[in-house]
């Protein structure tokens, strides 16, 4: 496919081409599909909406404030009214373009995955008529985009994604914590926040901001990682890894070491999974060697 | 029975010279240096750096284990090469120094008249039992001659081999010349004064590459005495057998029945008496298989554990 030709850099053309690969999905993740309807998580409704959807039988646990008294009186059975949240919901993309993202051992760089995922999400939002805002950050600077709707809003974002694409790798992380703080000031409550990052460098401060953000917004976390972060290469041997000054030799022969290596990733993964556990939050992960479009698509409702 | 442990003395030098071989090898052929000059720059270096510190000790420990195991295996191999053995009690053994080959005709005709072969087997079996101290060998011949047992002191095996023989195992015809030829070939490597062949047949030469008389000439040349035994039958070529025996300082016998055959073998005992000469030997039990087996299992362990 076209976008596999170059796994390092990103071009405007391929980001625009993603437009026809969204398949008109809704940016509501699959896990949450029935929860709003069954009323188990009333909190996942932002402001409970104004659009009346339907009346159905009352189930224990439903909010009695939404009782449909008329229908209840007419039928003799308790009924309840269901509302749908507002259709228009701005989307904010938090794009991690830190120098640590300019790295990848299979198929693509992590930064490339970030760009593709951001573009795809933007197109999916535009299909729905949502406005798109973004905060693109690297180690040194941040680039803000206020929400704008339609094709213009997407194209503006795509250009920013191409223009701010990282140019060299470093062990430095992007300033995720600072960007989360900035986003809180930028965002309109009731938005969908998509954080596309590897979440390295997230500290207690950042966690606090995340908590605040998800109080009034839906949060979609996209964890981008490289297979090498997850496991040592399966082929036995000594692998030298360096930070530019020091060299470490990792012997994948040593099962103890390779297990500890894997555990390191799994620990981080479960930590993040726990962080995005609330019904209004959702986390999905993208490996650099995944089929990105398919993985993204499979996580959302058609 | 008392047994004691001993090293085979001629291999003791191995211990001194072979044992340090790995060290010498390592000295002159050092292992390739690890590729410290090429490394992948990874952004998450700091995380894995902490990992390496945690596991450094373990890595060293396991490599020490590995090396000591390797040395243990090597030591076992060297010890096995030194041929450790258990020596048993000294046993006196009669040795005549005589090399006696028995050639038995297994052609079709041996099955005739009350199964001559079974008679031959029982008589010859007893004869074999008596020949203590001789080195015995067994040749069976039919279309061709085949060596059934090479020269050995193990009379029991020779007897068993003879008893397991059956008509037709070597073909239908009678290759007397070939049998003599094969015997000469085997005996010419033995000391000259002790080359004896006892040839038993019931027919005339009907197959084979060498004519019996021609073979007898060769036998004379190599000082092999041939005793020929003819079993009474229609096509017994007595003349040839007689000639062969005469040419080679042997004797020709003619057997009519079992009793006669028995007598012939007894008279053979007279012509080639069992010598009363003793040699003291000790029974040796080689111990190297145990060492090798241990080394083998240890190497499997190494292969599995330090994969």
XYZ file of C-alpha atoms in Angstrom:
609
model
C 0.000 0.000 0.000
C 0.963 3.546 -0.559
C 1.671 4.518 3.013
C 3.981 1.567 3.569
C 6.434 2.896 1.035
C 8.000 5.245 3.496
C 7.971 4.447 7.172
C 10.142 7.337 8.292
C 8.761 10.575 6.944
C 5.232 11.672 6.279
C 3.681 13.419 3.295
C 0.532 15.493 3.056
C -0.661 13.362 0.196
C -0.816 10.121 2.149
C -2.526 11.777 5.077
C -5.166 13.157 2.710
C -5.570 9.715 1.167
C -6.657 8.348 4.536
C -9.906 10.213 4.032
C -11.383 7.315 2.123
C -10.389 4.734 4.676
C -12.508 5.765 7.628
C -15.588 3.814 6.463
C -17.910 6.275 8.192
C -17.285 4.900 11.657
C -18.409 6.643 14.817
C -15.733 7.661 17.232
C -17.335 5.750 20.063
C -15.384 2.746 21.053
C -16.991 -0.664 20.927
C -16.671 -1.409 24.604
C -19.037 1.395 25.469
C -21.718 0.611 22.913
C -24.413 -0.798 25.141
C -23.406 0.720 28.425
C -25.132 4.035 27.784
C -28.294 2.310 26.698
C -28.471 -0.046 29.668
C -27.918 2.850 31.969
C -25.169 1.215 33.944
C -22.928 4.212 33.532
C -25.067 7.288 33.543
C -21.965 9.340 34.056
C -20.799 8.581 30.579
C -23.459 10.956 29.323
C -22.101 14.426 29.042
C -24.875 16.682 30.303
C -27.279 13.927 29.472
C -28.153 15.466 26.161
C -31.241 17.014 24.761
C -32.032 14.755 21.846
C -34.832 12.443 22.844
C -34.178 8.968 21.491
C -36.728 6.493 22.756
C -38.878 5.288 25.616
C -38.345 1.864 27.041
C -39.179 -0.255 30.079
C -37.662 0.880 33.316
C -34.753 -1.280 34.445
C -33.558 -1.314 38.037
C -30.727 1.154 38.316
C -32.069 3.612 35.731
C -32.193 7.227 36.741
C -35.727 7.789 38.035
C -35.510 11.438 37.144
C -35.989 10.436 33.517
C -39.192 8.498 34.101
C -41.678 8.873 31.271
C -44.699 9.444 33.435
C -47.143 9.713 30.574
C -46.277 6.328 29.097
C -46.093 4.790 32.563
C -49.556 6.013 33.348
C -50.932 4.892 30.001
C -49.518 1.367 30.077
C -49.347 0.701 33.784
C -45.699 -0.358 33.486
C -42.855 1.931 34.487
C -41.174 3.472 31.434
C -38.154 5.626 31.106
C -37.047 8.180 28.526
C -33.642 7.901 26.886
C -31.722 10.839 25.525
C -28.745 10.920 23.293
C -25.798 13.163 23.825
C -25.364 16.032 21.472
C -24.160 15.031 18.067
C -21.733 17.851 17.766
C -18.746 17.083 19.863
C -15.427 18.778 19.221
C -12.389 16.556 19.037
C -9.060 17.490 20.421
C -5.989 15.627 19.299
C -2.981 15.661 21.561
C -0.165 14.659 19.240
C 3.141 13.539 20.725
C 5.879 14.520 18.284
C 8.654 14.198 20.862
C 12.127 13.127 19.717
C 11.659 9.711 21.319
C 8.904 9.069 18.794
C 11.320 9.341 15.893
C 12.196 5.708 16.316
C 11.016 2.391 15.020
C 12.473 -1.016 14.253
C 9.731 -2.526 12.158
C 7.830 -1.110 9.206
C 7.464 2.474 10.481
C 8.632 5.005 12.990
C 6.448 5.689 15.970
C 6.091 9.311 14.862
C 4.739 8.075 11.561
C 2.166 5.946 13.360
C 1.185 9.019 15.368
C 0.710 11.080 12.212
C -1.334 8.372 10.513
C -3.531 7.771 13.549
C -4.101 11.515 14.051
C -5.032 12.010 10.406
C -7.337 9.023 10.392
C -9.120 10.170 13.568
C -9.457 13.655 12.123
C -11.042 12.327 8.955
C -13.376 10.109 10.954
C -14.448 13.109 13.028
C -14.946 15.229 9.931
C -17.193 12.549 8.466
C -19.406 13.118 11.453
C -19.322 16.852 11.134
C -17.327 17.325 14.322
C -14.941 20.203 14.777
C -11.264 19.339 15.128
C -8.709 20.992 17.318
C -5.201 19.850 18.134
C -2.155 20.339 20.252
C 1.015 19.110 18.626
C 4.003 19.054 20.900
C 7.660 18.071 20.778
C 10.400 18.415 23.379
C 10.729 22.136 22.832
C 7.587 23.639 21.455
C 3.858 23.161 21.177
C 1.627 23.987 18.272
C -1.999 24.813 18.957
C -4.947 24.496 16.637
C -8.319 25.789 17.796
C -11.291 23.637 16.792
C -12.424 24.143 13.235
C -14.967 22.144 11.328
C -15.178 20.486 7.960
C -12.572 19.613 5.426
C -10.770 22.865 6.076
C -10.286 21.919 9.719
C -8.839 18.550 8.810
C -6.536 19.851 6.108
C -5.236 22.494 8.454
C -4.402 19.761 10.951
C -2.760 17.584 8.317
C -0.520 20.425 7.244
C 0.467 20.990 10.859
C 1.195 17.277 11.223
C 3.513 17.368 8.226
C 5.167 20.655 9.126
C 5.914 19.735 12.733
C 7.053 16.195 12.004
C 10.124 15.375 14.164
C 13.474 15.394 12.420
C 15.818 13.555 14.724
C 15.697 11.012 17.494
C 16.790 11.560 21.045
C 16.259 9.906 24.378
C 14.456 13.043 25.461
C 10.691 12.720 25.827
C 8.088 15.102 24.524
C 6.631 17.448 27.105
C 3.460 15.475 27.618
C 2.716 16.824 31.111
C 2.995 20.429 30.076
C 0.836 19.831 27.015
C -1.865 18.212 29.104
C -1.944 21.328 31.282
C -2.177 23.527 28.189
C -4.904 21.400 26.709
C -7.018 21.848 29.816
C -7.083 25.577 29.179
C -7.746 25.169 25.489
C -10.500 22.614 25.595
C -14.264 23.091 25.559
C -15.956 20.795 28.062
C -17.753 17.859 26.492
C -15.075 17.234 23.901
C -13.398 14.042 22.896
C -9.700 14.157 23.727
C -7.465 11.802 21.715
C -4.010 11.485 23.171
C -1.685 9.843 20.676
C 1.608 9.147 22.400
C 3.833 6.500 23.880
C 3.124 8.053 27.301
C 6.771 8.051 28.259
C 7.562 10.793 30.693
C 4.066 10.942 32.145
C 4.431 11.980 35.787
C 2.127 12.628 38.725
C 1.437 16.120 37.440
C 0.371 14.757 34.082
C -1.788 12.158 35.758
C -3.575 14.878 37.670
C -4.226 16.799 34.458
C -5.505 13.633 32.839
C -7.908 13.096 35.708
C -9.187 16.639 35.411
C -9.533 16.307 31.661
C -11.569 13.140 31.830
C -13.938 14.704 34.329
C -15.634 16.781 31.678
C -14.456 15.095 28.501
C -14.209 11.710 26.906
C -10.639 10.549 26.617
C -9.281 8.247 23.972
C -5.699 7.161 24.636
C -3.730 5.723 21.736
C -0.579 4.014 22.960
C 2.001 3.882 20.200
C 4.872 1.479 20.707
C 7.560 -0.376 18.845
C 7.895 -4.183 19.072
C 11.413 -3.681 20.411
C 9.966 -1.867 23.405
C 7.838 -4.876 24.132
C 10.259 -7.778 23.703
C 13.842 -8.419 22.809
C 14.226 -9.881 19.319
C 13.152 -13.500 19.300
C 16.353 -14.609 17.613
C 18.920 -15.411 20.271
C 21.950 -13.201 20.400
C 23.607 -10.165 21.911
C 21.936 -6.888 21.112
C 23.736 -3.678 21.715
C 21.647 -0.723 22.727
C 22.958 2.719 23.331
C 21.904 6.183 24.394
C 24.628 7.812 22.345
C 27.298 7.533 25.019
C 26.897 4.228 26.788
C 26.334 0.824 25.309
C 24.360 -1.967 26.874
C 24.562 -5.517 25.638
C 21.320 -7.380 25.951
C 21.630 -11.116 25.686
C 18.277 -12.452 24.544
C 19.723 -15.908 25.247
C 19.207 -15.135 28.881
C 15.586 -15.989 29.549
C 15.640 -14.174 32.870
C 16.717 -10.970 31.240
C 14.299 -11.201 28.348
C 11.490 -11.945 30.772
C 12.352 -8.919 32.862
C 12.501 -6.909 29.649
C 9.009 -8.009 28.714
C 7.751 -7.380 32.210
C 8.972 -3.825 32.002
C 6.633 -3.196 29.102
C 3.755 -5.112 30.597
C 4.060 -3.152 33.811
C 3.843 0.074 31.880
C 0.948 -1.261 29.855
C -1.126 -2.266 32.880
C -0.276 1.038 34.542
C -1.712 2.878 31.529
C -4.647 0.522 31.265
C -5.527 1.309 34.867
C -5.123 4.980 34.202
C -7.755 4.889 31.465
C -10.280 2.706 33.161
C -13.240 4.986 33.607
C -16.221 4.516 31.308
C -15.518 7.855 29.711
C -12.021 6.700 28.880
C -10.711 4.208 26.454
C -7.251 3.033 25.543
C -6.078 1.270 22.436
C -2.556 0.402 21.410
C -0.846 0.574 18.054
C 2.414 -1.168 17.298
C 4.601 0.207 14.530
C 4.234 -3.048 12.612
C 0.457 -3.205 12.934
C -1.943 -2.630 10.118
C -2.856 0.717 11.577
C -6.065 1.436 9.719
C -7.492 -1.998 10.473
C -6.556 -1.855 14.138
C -8.101 1.576 14.516
C -11.224 0.617 12.633
C -11.749 -2.547 14.686
C -11.795 -0.474 17.874
C -14.742 1.708 16.900
C -18.359 1.262 16.214
C -19.475 1.136 12.590
C 36.013 -62.460 43.516
C 38.110 -59.414 44.084
C 38.220 -56.680 41.520
C 40.407 -53.677 41.518
C 40.523 -50.467 39.624
C 43.291 -49.540 37.224
C 44.092 -47.074 34.512
C 45.389 -48.238 31.233
C 48.976 -47.157 31.693
C 49.694 -46.288 28.070
C 47.051 -43.582 28.102
C 48.086 -41.839 31.294
C 49.906 -39.122 29.357
C 46.557 -37.925 28.083
C 45.775 -36.522 31.461
C 48.786 -34.254 31.412
C 48.680 -33.160 27.803
C 45.038 -33.155 26.827
C 43.425 -31.794 29.932
C 44.784 -28.240 29.622
C 44.002 -28.177 25.902
C 41.012 -25.832 26.228
C 43.185 -23.319 28.066
C 45.866 -23.494 25.383
C 43.246 -23.105 22.694
C 41.777 -20.105 24.366
C 45.200 -18.569 24.694
C 46.036 -18.889 21.016
C 42.567 -18.566 19.584
C 40.807 -15.988 21.732
C 37.052 -15.615 21.253
C 35.830 -12.930 18.912
C 35.444 -9.668 20.814
C 31.850 -8.586 21.342
C 30.712 -5.991 18.863
C 30.877 -2.978 21.072
C 31.336 -0.660 18.163
C 27.868 -1.048 16.726
C 24.790 -0.363 18.776
C 21.237 0.717 18.241
C 20.398 4.068 19.727
C 17.146 3.544 21.567
C 15.049 6.318 23.114
C 14.064 4.130 26.037
C 17.651 3.456 27.039
C 17.202 4.707 30.587
C 14.539 2.124 31.322
C 16.539 -0.829 30.140
C 19.748 0.458 31.733
C 18.188 -0.145 35.105
C 17.268 -3.621 33.897
C 20.844 -4.519 33.000
C 22.101 -3.480 36.423
C 19.577 -5.712 38.102
C 20.555 -8.701 36.065
C 24.282 -8.303 35.756
C 24.979 -10.556 38.703
C 22.742 -13.291 37.442
C 24.347 -13.249 34.042
C 27.807 -13.717 35.560
C 26.634 -16.439 37.855
C 25.104 -18.453 35.078
C 28.170 -18.137 32.888
C 30.344 -19.369 35.769
C 28.041 -22.343 36.135
C 28.220 -22.932 32.429
C 32.010 -22.880 32.334
C 32.406 -25.192 35.314
C 29.969 -27.596 33.727
C 31.919 -27.464 30.477
C 35.128 -28.256 32.379
C 33.457 -31.140 34.143
C 32.345 -32.569 30.809
C 35.829 -32.149 29.403
C 37.372 -33.858 32.425
C 34.998 -36.773 32.015
C 35.918 -37.073 28.341
C 39.636 -37.090 29.088
C 39.177 -39.631 31.854
C 37.165 -41.793 29.498
C 39.979 -41.592 26.946
C 42.403 -42.825 29.599
C 40.539 -46.116 29.632
C 39.763 -46.799 33.241
C 39.047 -50.457 33.809
C 38.148 -52.929 36.474
C 40.530 -55.853 36.547
C 39.156 -59.170 37.680
C 40.898 -62.119 39.319
C 43.721 -63.611 37.318
C 42.467 -66.521 35.239
C 44.649 -69.243 33.761
C 43.981 -69.813 30.153
C 45.157 -72.605 27.940
C 46.704 -71.401 24.796
C 47.884 -73.710 22.095
C 48.652 -71.035 19.607
C 46.999 -73.196 17.003
C 44.623 -71.636 14.534
C 41.980 -74.079 13.488
C 39.502 -73.336 10.765
C 36.489 -75.569 10.249
C 34.981 -75.589 6.781
C 31.557 -77.219 6.581
C 29.798 -78.087 3.384
C 26.218 -76.835 3.325
C 25.265 -77.906 -0.159
C 21.917 -79.491 -0.969
C 23.218 -83.071 -0.712
C 24.019 -82.702 2.991
C 20.322 -82.988 3.692
C 20.211 -86.507 2.253
C 20.209 -89.866 4.059
C 19.087 -89.226 7.569
C 20.153 -85.613 7.473
C 23.903 -85.703 7.431
C 24.113 -82.133 8.547
C 22.548 -82.772 11.950
C 25.027 -85.594 12.524
C 27.880 -83.351 11.485
C 26.588 -80.641 13.761
C 26.472 -82.829 16.846
C 29.845 -84.474 16.230
C 31.575 -81.285 15.235
C 29.930 -79.501 18.160
C 31.543 -81.943 20.573
C 34.836 -81.550 18.770
C 34.649 -77.792 19.149
C 33.953 -78.187 22.871
C 37.116 -80.249 23.249
C 39.411 -77.826 21.457
C 40.180 -75.712 24.472
C 42.999 -73.296 23.825
C 42.752 -73.292 20.063
C 41.644 -70.332 18.100
C 38.685 -71.554 16.113
C 37.005 -70.189 13.044
C 34.048 -71.397 11.011
C 33.631 -71.339 7.256
C 30.385 -72.382 5.640
C 30.404 -73.065 1.934
C 27.967 -73.759 -0.849
C 27.949 -71.748 -4.068
C 30.586 -69.656 -2.415
C 32.499 -69.794 0.830
C 31.500 -67.526 3.694
C 33.288 -66.787 6.894
C 30.793 -67.388 9.675
C 33.051 -66.688 12.652
C 36.583 -65.323 12.453
C 39.307 -66.933 14.514
C 38.391 -66.698 18.172
C 38.837 -68.351 21.538
C 35.121 -68.139 22.051
C 34.193 -71.763 21.379
C 30.686 -71.224 22.546
C 29.937 -68.735 19.784
C 31.511 -70.924 17.142
C 29.340 -73.814 18.259
C 26.234 -71.673 18.265
C 26.999 -70.401 14.795
C 27.438 -73.919 13.573
C 24.169 -75.001 15.093
C 22.346 -72.111 13.501
C 23.571 -73.024 10.053
C 21.134 -74.741 7.701
C 21.176 -76.273 4.262
C 21.066 -73.749 1.466
C 22.300 -70.850 3.559
C 25.288 -70.590 1.250
C 23.744 -71.977 -1.910
C 23.133 -75.398 -3.484
C 26.483 -76.286 -4.987
C 29.831 -77.127 -3.493
C 32.735 -74.683 -3.769
C 35.560 -76.617 -2.129
C 38.243 -74.562 -3.830
C 36.755 -71.326 -2.594
C 36.537 -72.631 0.948
C 40.217 -73.492 0.938
C 41.044 -70.148 -0.623
C 39.147 -68.252 2.040
C 40.831 -70.306 4.762
C 44.263 -69.498 3.351
C 43.407 -65.852 3.216
C 42.485 -65.902 6.899
C 45.325 -68.113 8.093
C 48.212 -66.501 6.278
C 48.308 -63.705 8.806
C 48.740 -66.202 11.670
C 52.029 -67.760 12.794
C 53.276 -70.250 10.216
C 53.464 -73.447 12.253
C 49.877 -73.334 13.431
C 47.680 -73.094 10.360
C 45.123 -75.881 10.245
C 41.996 -76.304 8.156
C 39.476 -79.099 8.619
C 37.356 -79.429 5.522
C 34.167 -81.461 5.641
C 32.267 -82.232 2.459
C 30.095 -84.836 0.780
C 30.547 -83.963 -2.863
C 32.872 -82.803 -5.529
C 33.789 -79.278 -6.448
C 30.885 -77.951 -8.540
C 31.241 -74.221 -8.105
C 33.693 -71.525 -7.162
C 36.457 -69.651 -8.854
C 39.410 -71.757 -7.755
C 39.856 -75.435 -8.429
C 40.486 -77.438 -5.232
C 43.913 -78.649 -6.331
C 44.990 -75.192 -7.287
C 43.860 -74.012 -3.881
C 45.747 -76.859 -2.257
C 48.932 -75.692 -3.975
C 48.420 -72.285 -2.454
C 47.731 -73.904 0.903
C 51.050 -75.709 0.658
C 52.762 -72.480 -0.179
C 51.351 -70.856 2.956
C 51.941 -73.952 5.100
C 48.296 -74.585 5.849
C 47.630 -78.228 6.740
C 44.291 -79.419 5.469
C 42.473 -82.356 6.995
C 39.731 -83.474 4.670
C 36.718 -85.468 5.746
C 34.561 -87.037 3.077
C 31.085 -88.172 3.990
C 29.989 -91.199 2.074
C 27.813 -90.248 -0.856
C 27.401 -90.876 -4.571
C 29.336 -87.989 -5.931
C 32.041 -87.794 -3.305
C 35.271 -86.852 -5.018
C 37.564 -88.902 -2.817
C 40.548 -88.647 -5.090
C 40.716 -84.898 -4.922
C 40.236 -84.816 -1.176
C 42.985 -87.381 -0.771
C 45.282 -85.354 -2.967
C 44.581 -82.154 -1.100
C 45.353 -83.808 2.222
C 48.552 -85.338 0.921
C 49.770 -82.144 -0.657
C 49.363 -80.153 2.528
C 50.648 -82.489 5.213
C 47.133 -83.371 6.222
C 45.092 -86.469 6.348
C 42.020 -87.737 4.521
C 39.219 -89.484 6.378
C 36.148 -91.101 5.048
C 33.086 -91.284 7.223
C 30.303 -93.783 6.698
C 28.147 -92.996 9.680
C 27.989 -91.131 12.897
C 30.224 -93.425 14.895
C 32.908 -93.231 12.298
C 32.710 -89.490 12.090
C 33.038 -89.307 15.816
C 36.117 -91.490 15.690
C 37.633 -89.334 13.001
C 37.366 -86.228 15.116
C 38.882 -88.049 18.024
C 41.793 -89.071 15.872
C 42.089 -85.462 14.766
C 42.607 -84.680 18.410
C 45.551 -87.028 18.248
C 47.058 -85.517 15.114
C 46.651 -82.008 16.411
C 46.954 -82.503 20.147
C 45.595 -79.976 22.617
C 48.641 -78.346 24.045
C 49.053 -77.802 27.736
C 50.231 -74.270 27.855
C 48.829 -71.618 30.109
C 48.604 -67.967 29.993
C 47.416 -65.837 32.843
C 44.908 -63.225 31.936
C 42.667 -60.903 33.852
C 39.158 -60.124 32.941
C 38.874 -56.443 32.094
C 35.722 -54.398 32.436
C 35.952 -51.091 30.622
C 34.477 -48.231 32.609
C 34.612 -45.514 29.973
C 30.960 -45.927 28.877
C 29.834 -44.647 32.269
C 32.030 -41.606 31.985
C 30.923 -40.955 28.428
C 27.280 -41.379 29.361
C 27.638 -38.915 32.217
C 29.368 -36.441 29.923
C 26.630 -36.906 27.367
C 23.837 -36.222 29.814
C 25.634 -33.220 31.192
C 25.978 -31.802 27.692
C 22.263 -32.287 27.136
C 21.699 -30.427 30.363
C 23.950 -27.607 29.197
C 22.207 -27.465 25.840
C 18.783 -27.288 27.423
C 19.524 -25.000 30.283
C 21.773 -22.442 28.645
C 19.840 -22.212 25.448
